[in-house]
mmCIF file with all atom_site columns, C-alpha atoms in Angstrom:
data_model
loop_
_atom_site.group_PDB
_atom_site.id
_atom_site.type_symbol
_atom_site.label_atom_id
_atom_site.label_alt_id
_atom_site.label_comp_id
_atom_site.label_asym_id
_atom_site.label_entity_id
_atom_site.label_seq_id
_atom_site.pdbx_PDB_ins_code
_atom_site.Cartn_x
_atom_site.Cartn_y
_atom_site.Cartn_z
_atom_site.occupancy
_atom_site.B_iso_or_equiv
_atom_site.pdbx_formal_charge
_atom_site.auth_seq_id
_atom_site.auth_comp_id
_atom_site.auth_asym_id
_atom_site.auth_atom_id
_atom_site.pdbx_PDB_model_num
ATOM 1   C CA . UNK K 1 1   ? -16.737 -4.097  -3.821  1.00 47.00 ? 1   UNK K CA 1
ATOM 2   C CA . UNK K 1 2   ? -13.389 -5.997  -3.737  1.00 47.00 ? 2   UNK K CA 1
ATOM 3   C CA . UNK K 1 3   ? -13.186 -9.447  -5.233  1.00 51.00 ? 3   UNK K CA 1
ATOM 4   C CA . UNK K 1 4   ? -13.078 -12.364 -2.854  1.00 54.00 ? 4   UNK K CA 1
ATOM 5   C CA . UNK K 1 5   ? -9.417  -13.415 -2.704  1.00 50.00 ? 5   UNK K CA 1
ATOM 6   C CA . UNK K 1 6   ? -8.249  -16.918 -3.416  1.00 56.00 ? 6   UNK K CA 1
ATOM 7   C CA . UNK K 1 7   ? -7.770  -18.885 -0.186  1.00 56.00 ? 7   UNK K CA 1
ATOM 8   C CA . UNK K 1 8   ? -3.986  -18.880 -0.660  1.00 63.00 ? 8   UNK K CA 1
ATOM 9   C CA . UNK K 1 9   ? -3.712  -15.208 -1.686  1.00 67.00 ? 9   UNK K CA 1
ATOM 10  C CA . UNK K 1 10  ? -1.378  -13.295 0.636   1.00 82.00 ? 10  UNK K CA 1
ATOM 11  C CA . UNK K 1 11  ? -3.182  -9.948  0.141   1.00 86.00 ? 11  UNK K CA 1
ATOM 12  C CA . UNK K 1 12  ? -6.253  -8.354  -1.370  1.00 92.00 ? 12  UNK K CA 1
ATOM 13  C CA . UNK K 1 13  ? -5.331  -5.575  -3.816  1.00 94.00 ? 13  UNK K CA 1
ATOM 14  C CA . UNK K 1 14  ? -8.041  -2.895  -3.651  1.00 95.00 ? 14  UNK K CA 1
ATOM 15  C CA . UNK K 1 15  ? -6.700  -0.432  -6.245  1.00 96.00 ? 15  UNK K CA 1
ATOM 16  C CA . UNK K 1 16  ? -9.509  -0.864  -8.796  1.00 95.00 ? 16  UNK K CA 1
ATOM 17  C CA . UNK K 1 17  ? -12.398 -0.273  -6.321  1.00 95.00 ? 17  UNK K CA 1
ATOM 18  C CA . UNK K 1 18  ? -10.590 2.750   -4.843  1.00 96.00 ? 18  UNK K CA 1
ATOM 19  C CA . UNK K 1 19  ? -10.052 4.160   -8.339  1.00 96.00 ? 19  UNK K CA 1
ATOM 20  C CA . UNK K 1 20  ? -13.767 3.684   -9.107  1.00 95.00 ? 20  UNK K CA 1
ATOM 21  C CA . UNK K 1 21  ? -14.709 5.468   -5.893  1.00 95.00 ? 21  UNK K CA 1
ATOM 22  C CA . UNK K 1 22  ? -12.504 8.370   -7.033  1.00 95.00 ? 22  UNK K CA 1
ATOM 23  C CA . UNK K 1 23  ? -14.198 8.461   -10.470 1.00 95.00 ? 23  UNK K CA 1
ATOM 24  C CA . UNK K 1 24  ? -11.346 6.745   -12.337 1.00 95.00 ? 24  UNK K CA 1
ATOM 25  C CA . UNK K 1 25  ? -12.774 3.962   -14.474 1.00 95.00 ? 25  UNK K CA 1
ATOM 26  C CA . UNK K 1 26  ? -9.932  3.357   -16.948 1.00 95.00 ? 26  UNK K CA 1
ATOM 27  C CA . UNK K 1 27  ? -6.390  2.303   -16.163 1.00 93.00 ? 27  UNK K CA 1
ATOM 28  C CA . UNK K 1 28  ? -5.068  5.245   -18.198 1.00 93.00 ? 28  UNK K CA 1
ATOM 29  C CA . UNK K 1 29  ? -6.848  7.639   -15.797 1.00 95.00 ? 29  UNK K CA 1
ATOM 30  C CA . UNK K 1 30  ? -4.039  6.906   -13.341 1.00 95.00 ? 30  UNK K CA 1
ATOM 31  C CA . UNK K 1 31  ? -1.085  7.810   -15.614 1.00 96.00 ? 31  UNK K CA 1
ATOM 32  C CA . UNK K 1 32  ? -1.239  11.619  -15.284 1.00 96.00 ? 32  UNK K CA 1
ATOM 33  C CA . UNK K 1 33  ? -1.885  11.689  -11.510 1.00 96.00 ? 33  UNK K CA 1
ATOM 34  C CA . UNK K 1 34  ? 1.113   9.367   -11.062 1.00 96.00 ? 34  UNK K CA 1
ATOM 35  C CA . UNK K 1 35  ? 3.280   11.639  -13.244 1.00 96.00 ? 35  UNK K CA 1
ATOM 36  C CA . UNK K 1 36  ? 2.149   14.633  -11.160 1.00 96.00 ? 36  UNK K CA 1
ATOM 37  C CA . UNK K 1 37  ? 3.432   12.721  -8.108  1.00 95.00 ? 37  UNK K CA 1
ATOM 38  C CA . UNK K 1 38  ? 6.799   12.149  -9.822  1.00 96.00 ? 38  UNK K CA 1
ATOM 39  C CA . UNK K 1 39  ? 6.182   8.499   -10.754 1.00 95.00 ? 39  UNK K CA 1
ATOM 40  C CA . UNK K 1 40  ? 6.886   7.576   -14.384 1.00 95.00 ? 40  UNK K CA 1
ATOM 41  C CA . UNK K 1 41  ? 5.174   4.330   -15.412 1.00 95.00 ? 41  UNK K CA 1
ATOM 42  C CA . UNK K 1 42  ? 4.311   3.115   -18.902 1.00 95.00 ? 42  UNK K CA 1
ATOM 43  C CA . UNK K 1 43  ? 0.704   2.389   -19.895 1.00 95.00 ? 43  UNK K CA 1
ATOM 44  C CA . UNK K 1 44  ? 1.457   -1.338  -19.675 1.00 96.00 ? 44  UNK K CA 1
ATOM 45  C CA . UNK K 1 45  ? 2.914   -1.010  -16.179 1.00 95.00 ? 45  UNK K CA 1
ATOM 46  C CA . UNK K 1 46  ? -0.125  0.964   -14.982 1.00 96.00 ? 46  UNK K CA 1
ATOM 47  C CA . UNK K 1 47  ? -2.448  -1.613  -16.582 1.00 96.00 ? 47  UNK K CA 1
ATOM 48  C CA . UNK K 1 48  ? -0.710  -4.468  -14.712 1.00 95.00 ? 48  UNK K CA 1
ATOM 49  C CA . UNK K 1 49  ? -0.701  -2.441  -11.485 1.00 95.00 ? 49  UNK K CA 1
ATOM 50  C CA . UNK K 1 50  ? -4.469  -1.926  -11.699 1.00 95.00 ? 50  UNK K CA 1
ATOM 51  C CA . UNK K 1 51  ? -5.575  -5.317  -13.017 1.00 94.00 ? 51  UNK K CA 1
ATOM 52  C CA . UNK K 1 52  ? -3.296  -7.709  -11.116 1.00 94.00 ? 52  UNK K CA 1
ATOM 53  C CA . UNK K 1 53  ? -2.156  -8.020  -7.531  1.00 93.00 ? 53  UNK K CA 1
ATOM 54  C CA . UNK K 1 54  ? 1.498   -6.946  -7.536  1.00 93.00 ? 54  UNK K CA 1
ATOM 55  C CA . UNK K 1 55  ? 4.124   -9.342  -6.195  1.00 90.00 ? 55  UNK K CA 1
ATOM 56  C CA . UNK K 1 56  ? 6.452   -6.418  -5.450  1.00 91.00 ? 56  UNK K CA 1
ATOM 57  C CA . UNK K 1 57  ? 5.659   -2.728  -5.186  1.00 92.00 ? 57  UNK K CA 1
ATOM 58  C CA . UNK K 1 58  ? 7.953   0.270   -5.092  1.00 94.00 ? 58  UNK K CA 1
ATOM 59  C CA . UNK K 1 59  ? 7.382   2.318   -1.938  1.00 96.00 ? 59  UNK K CA 1
ATOM 60  C CA . UNK K 1 60  ? 7.286   5.572   -3.928  1.00 96.00 ? 60  UNK K CA 1
ATOM 61  C CA . UNK K 1 61  ? 4.546   4.171   -6.196  1.00 96.00 ? 61  UNK K CA 1
ATOM 62  C CA . UNK K 1 62  ? 2.651   2.907   -3.156  1.00 96.00 ? 62  UNK K CA 1
ATOM 63  C CA . UNK K 1 63  ? 2.853   6.295   -1.415  1.00 96.00 ? 63  UNK K CA 1
ATOM 64  C CA . UNK K 1 64  ? 1.805   8.100   -4.618  1.00 97.00 ? 64  UNK K CA 1
ATOM 65  C CA . UNK K 1 65  ? -1.247  5.835   -4.978  1.00 97.00 ? 65  UNK K CA 1
ATOM 66  C CA . UNK K 1 66  ? -2.254  6.579   -1.385  1.00 96.00 ? 66  UNK K CA 1
ATOM 67  C CA . UNK K 1 67  ? -1.924  10.333  -1.970  1.00 96.00 ? 67  UNK K CA 1
ATOM 68  C CA . UNK K 1 68  ? -3.794  10.245  -5.301  1.00 96.00 ? 68  UNK K CA 1
ATOM 69  C CA . UNK K 1 69  ? -6.672  8.161   -3.936  1.00 96.00 ? 69  UNK K CA 1
ATOM 70  C CA . UNK K 1 70  ? -6.607  9.876   -0.530  1.00 96.00 ? 70  UNK K CA 1
ATOM 71  C CA . UNK K 1 71  ? -6.483  6.557   1.259   1.00 95.00 ? 71  UNK K CA 1
ATOM 72  C CA . UNK K 1 72  ? -4.334  4.756   3.779   1.00 95.00 ? 72  UNK K CA 1
ATOM 73  C CA . UNK K 1 73  ? -2.089  1.789   3.002   1.00 95.00 ? 73  UNK K CA 1
ATOM 74  C CA . UNK K 1 74  ? -4.619  -0.395  4.862   1.00 94.00 ? 74  UNK K CA 1
ATOM 75  C CA . UNK K 1 75  ? -7.317  0.722   2.420   1.00 95.00 ? 75  UNK K CA 1
ATOM 76  C CA . UNK K 1 76  ? -5.181  -0.250  -0.567  1.00 95.00 ? 76  UNK K CA 1
ATOM 77  C CA . UNK K 1 77  ? -3.954  -3.589  0.755   1.00 94.00 ? 77  UNK K CA 1
ATOM 78  C CA . UNK K 1 78  ? -6.207  -5.970  2.637   1.00 90.00 ? 78  UNK K CA 1
ATOM 79  C CA . UNK K 1 79  ? -4.760  -8.911  4.504   1.00 85.00 ? 79  UNK K CA 1
ATOM 80  C CA . UNK K 1 80  ? -7.170  -11.850 4.589   1.00 78.00 ? 80  UNK K CA 1
ATOM 81  C CA . UNK K 1 81  ? -7.835  -13.446 7.945   1.00 72.00 ? 81  UNK K CA 1
ATOM 82  C CA . UNK K 1 82  ? -6.138  -16.763 8.400   1.00 65.00 ? 82  UNK K CA 1
ATOM 83  C CA . UNK K 1 83  ? -8.490  -19.695 8.740   1.00 62.00 ? 83  UNK K CA 1
ATOM 84  C CA . UNK K 1 84  ? -7.895  -21.816 11.830  1.00 58.00 ? 84  UNK K CA 1
ATOM 85  C CA . UNK K 1 85  ? -4.349  -23.033 11.576  1.00 60.00 ? 85  UNK K CA 1
ATOM 86  C CA . UNK K 1 86  ? -3.142  -26.291 13.054  1.00 61.00 ? 86  UNK K CA 1
ATOM 87  C CA . UNK K 1 87  ? -0.900  -25.653 16.045  1.00 62.00 ? 87  UNK K CA 1
ATOM 88  C CA . UNK K 1 88  ? 2.721   -26.520 15.468  1.00 67.00 ? 88  UNK K CA 1
ATOM 89  C CA . UNK K 1 89  ? 4.063   -29.471 17.362  1.00 65.00 ? 89  UNK K CA 1
ATOM 90  C CA . UNK K 1 90  ? 7.304   -29.339 19.301  1.00 67.00 ? 90  UNK K CA 1
ATOM 91  C CA . UNK K 1 91  ? 10.388  -30.996 17.843  1.00 68.00 ? 91  UNK K CA 1
ATOM 92  C CA . UNK K 1 92  ? 10.525  -34.631 18.857  1.00 66.00 ? 92  UNK K CA 1
ATOM 93  C CA . UNK K 1 93  ? 6.894   -34.707 19.966  1.00 65.00 ? 93  UNK K CA 1
ATOM 94  C CA . UNK K 1 94  ? 4.848   -37.548 18.519  1.00 62.00 ? 94  UNK K CA 1
ATOM 95  C CA . UNK K 1 95  ? 2.601   -36.701 15.580  1.00 59.00 ? 95  UNK K CA 1
ATOM 96  C CA . UNK K 1 96  ? -0.912  -37.419 16.798  1.00 60.00 ? 96  UNK K CA 1
ATOM 97  C CA . UNK K 1 97  ? -2.678  -36.421 13.587  1.00 62.00 ? 97  UNK K CA 1
ATOM 98  C CA . UNK K 1 98  ? -2.125  -39.649 11.637  1.00 60.00 ? 98  UNK K CA 1
ATOM 99  C CA . UNK K 1 99  ? -2.635  -43.303 12.457  1.00 61.00 ? 99  UNK K CA 1
ATOM 100 C CA . UNK K 1 100 ? -0.073  -44.826 14.822  1.00 65.00 ? 100 UNK K CA 1
ATOM 101 C CA . UNK K 1 101 ? 1.913   -47.821 13.568  1.00 69.00 ? 101 UNK K CA 1
ATOM 102 C CA . UNK K 1 102 ? 1.531   -49.651 16.891  1.00 72.00 ? 102 UNK K CA 1
ATOM 103 C CA . UNK K 1 103 ? 3.312   -53.012 16.810  1.00 73.00 ? 103 UNK K CA 1
ATOM 104 C CA . UNK K 1 104 ? 3.827   -53.049 13.042  1.00 76.00 ? 104 UNK K CA 1
ATOM 105 C CA . UNK K 1 105 ? 7.389   -53.881 12.025  1.00 77.00 ? 105 UNK K CA 1
ATOM 106 C CA . UNK K 1 106 ? 8.968   -54.168 8.583   1.00 79.00 ? 106 UNK K CA 1
ATOM 107 C CA . UNK K 1 107 ? 9.082   -57.629 6.971   1.00 82.00 ? 107 UNK K CA 1
ATOM 108 C CA . UNK K 1 108 ? 12.339  -58.764 5.435   1.00 85.00 ? 108 UNK K CA 1
ATOM 109 C CA . UNK K 1 109 ? 12.046  -59.165 1.651   1.00 85.00 ? 109 UNK K CA 1
ATOM 110 C CA . UNK K 1 110 ? 12.760  -62.565 0.057   1.00 85.00 ? 110 UNK K CA 1
ATOM 111 C CA . UNK K 1 111 ? 14.324  -62.478 -3.371  1.00 83.00 ? 111 UNK K CA 1
ATOM 112 C CA . UNK K 1 112 ? 13.727  -65.354 -5.809  1.00 83.00 ? 112 UNK K CA 1
ATOM 113 C CA . UNK K 1 113 ? 16.038  -65.638 -8.766  1.00 84.00 ? 113 UNK K CA 1
ATOM 114 C CA . UNK K 1 114 ? 14.568  -67.184 -11.938 1.00 85.00 ? 114 UNK K CA 1
ATOM 115 C CA . UNK K 1 115 ? 17.202  -69.994 -12.205 1.00 78.00 ? 115 UNK K CA 1
ATOM 116 C CA . UNK K 1 116 ? 16.862  -71.194 -8.603  1.00 62.00 ? 116 UNK K CA 1
#
């Protein structure tokens, strides 16, 4: 079962659950299948790929993962649903979300010097 993503997470990375479903329970289980697909990654790179959501991902690595795990890109990457977003207001339109200033006007400051 995939972890619940943080509210600000752009994607859900489902590599670990898909590996488990395929009988791969260690990060090193992915090294040889990747090499067989023509992808050369170090143990450290594979560990980071499995344990963290990648910020960037090579398309060849992505395609190899899909072939190895026999899944679609949508299975590997989940996009969380956006919670209700505030509609954008048109340029120049008044902002109705905050309190209005009404008749409030700035008050001129009076400076007092210590020797006066």
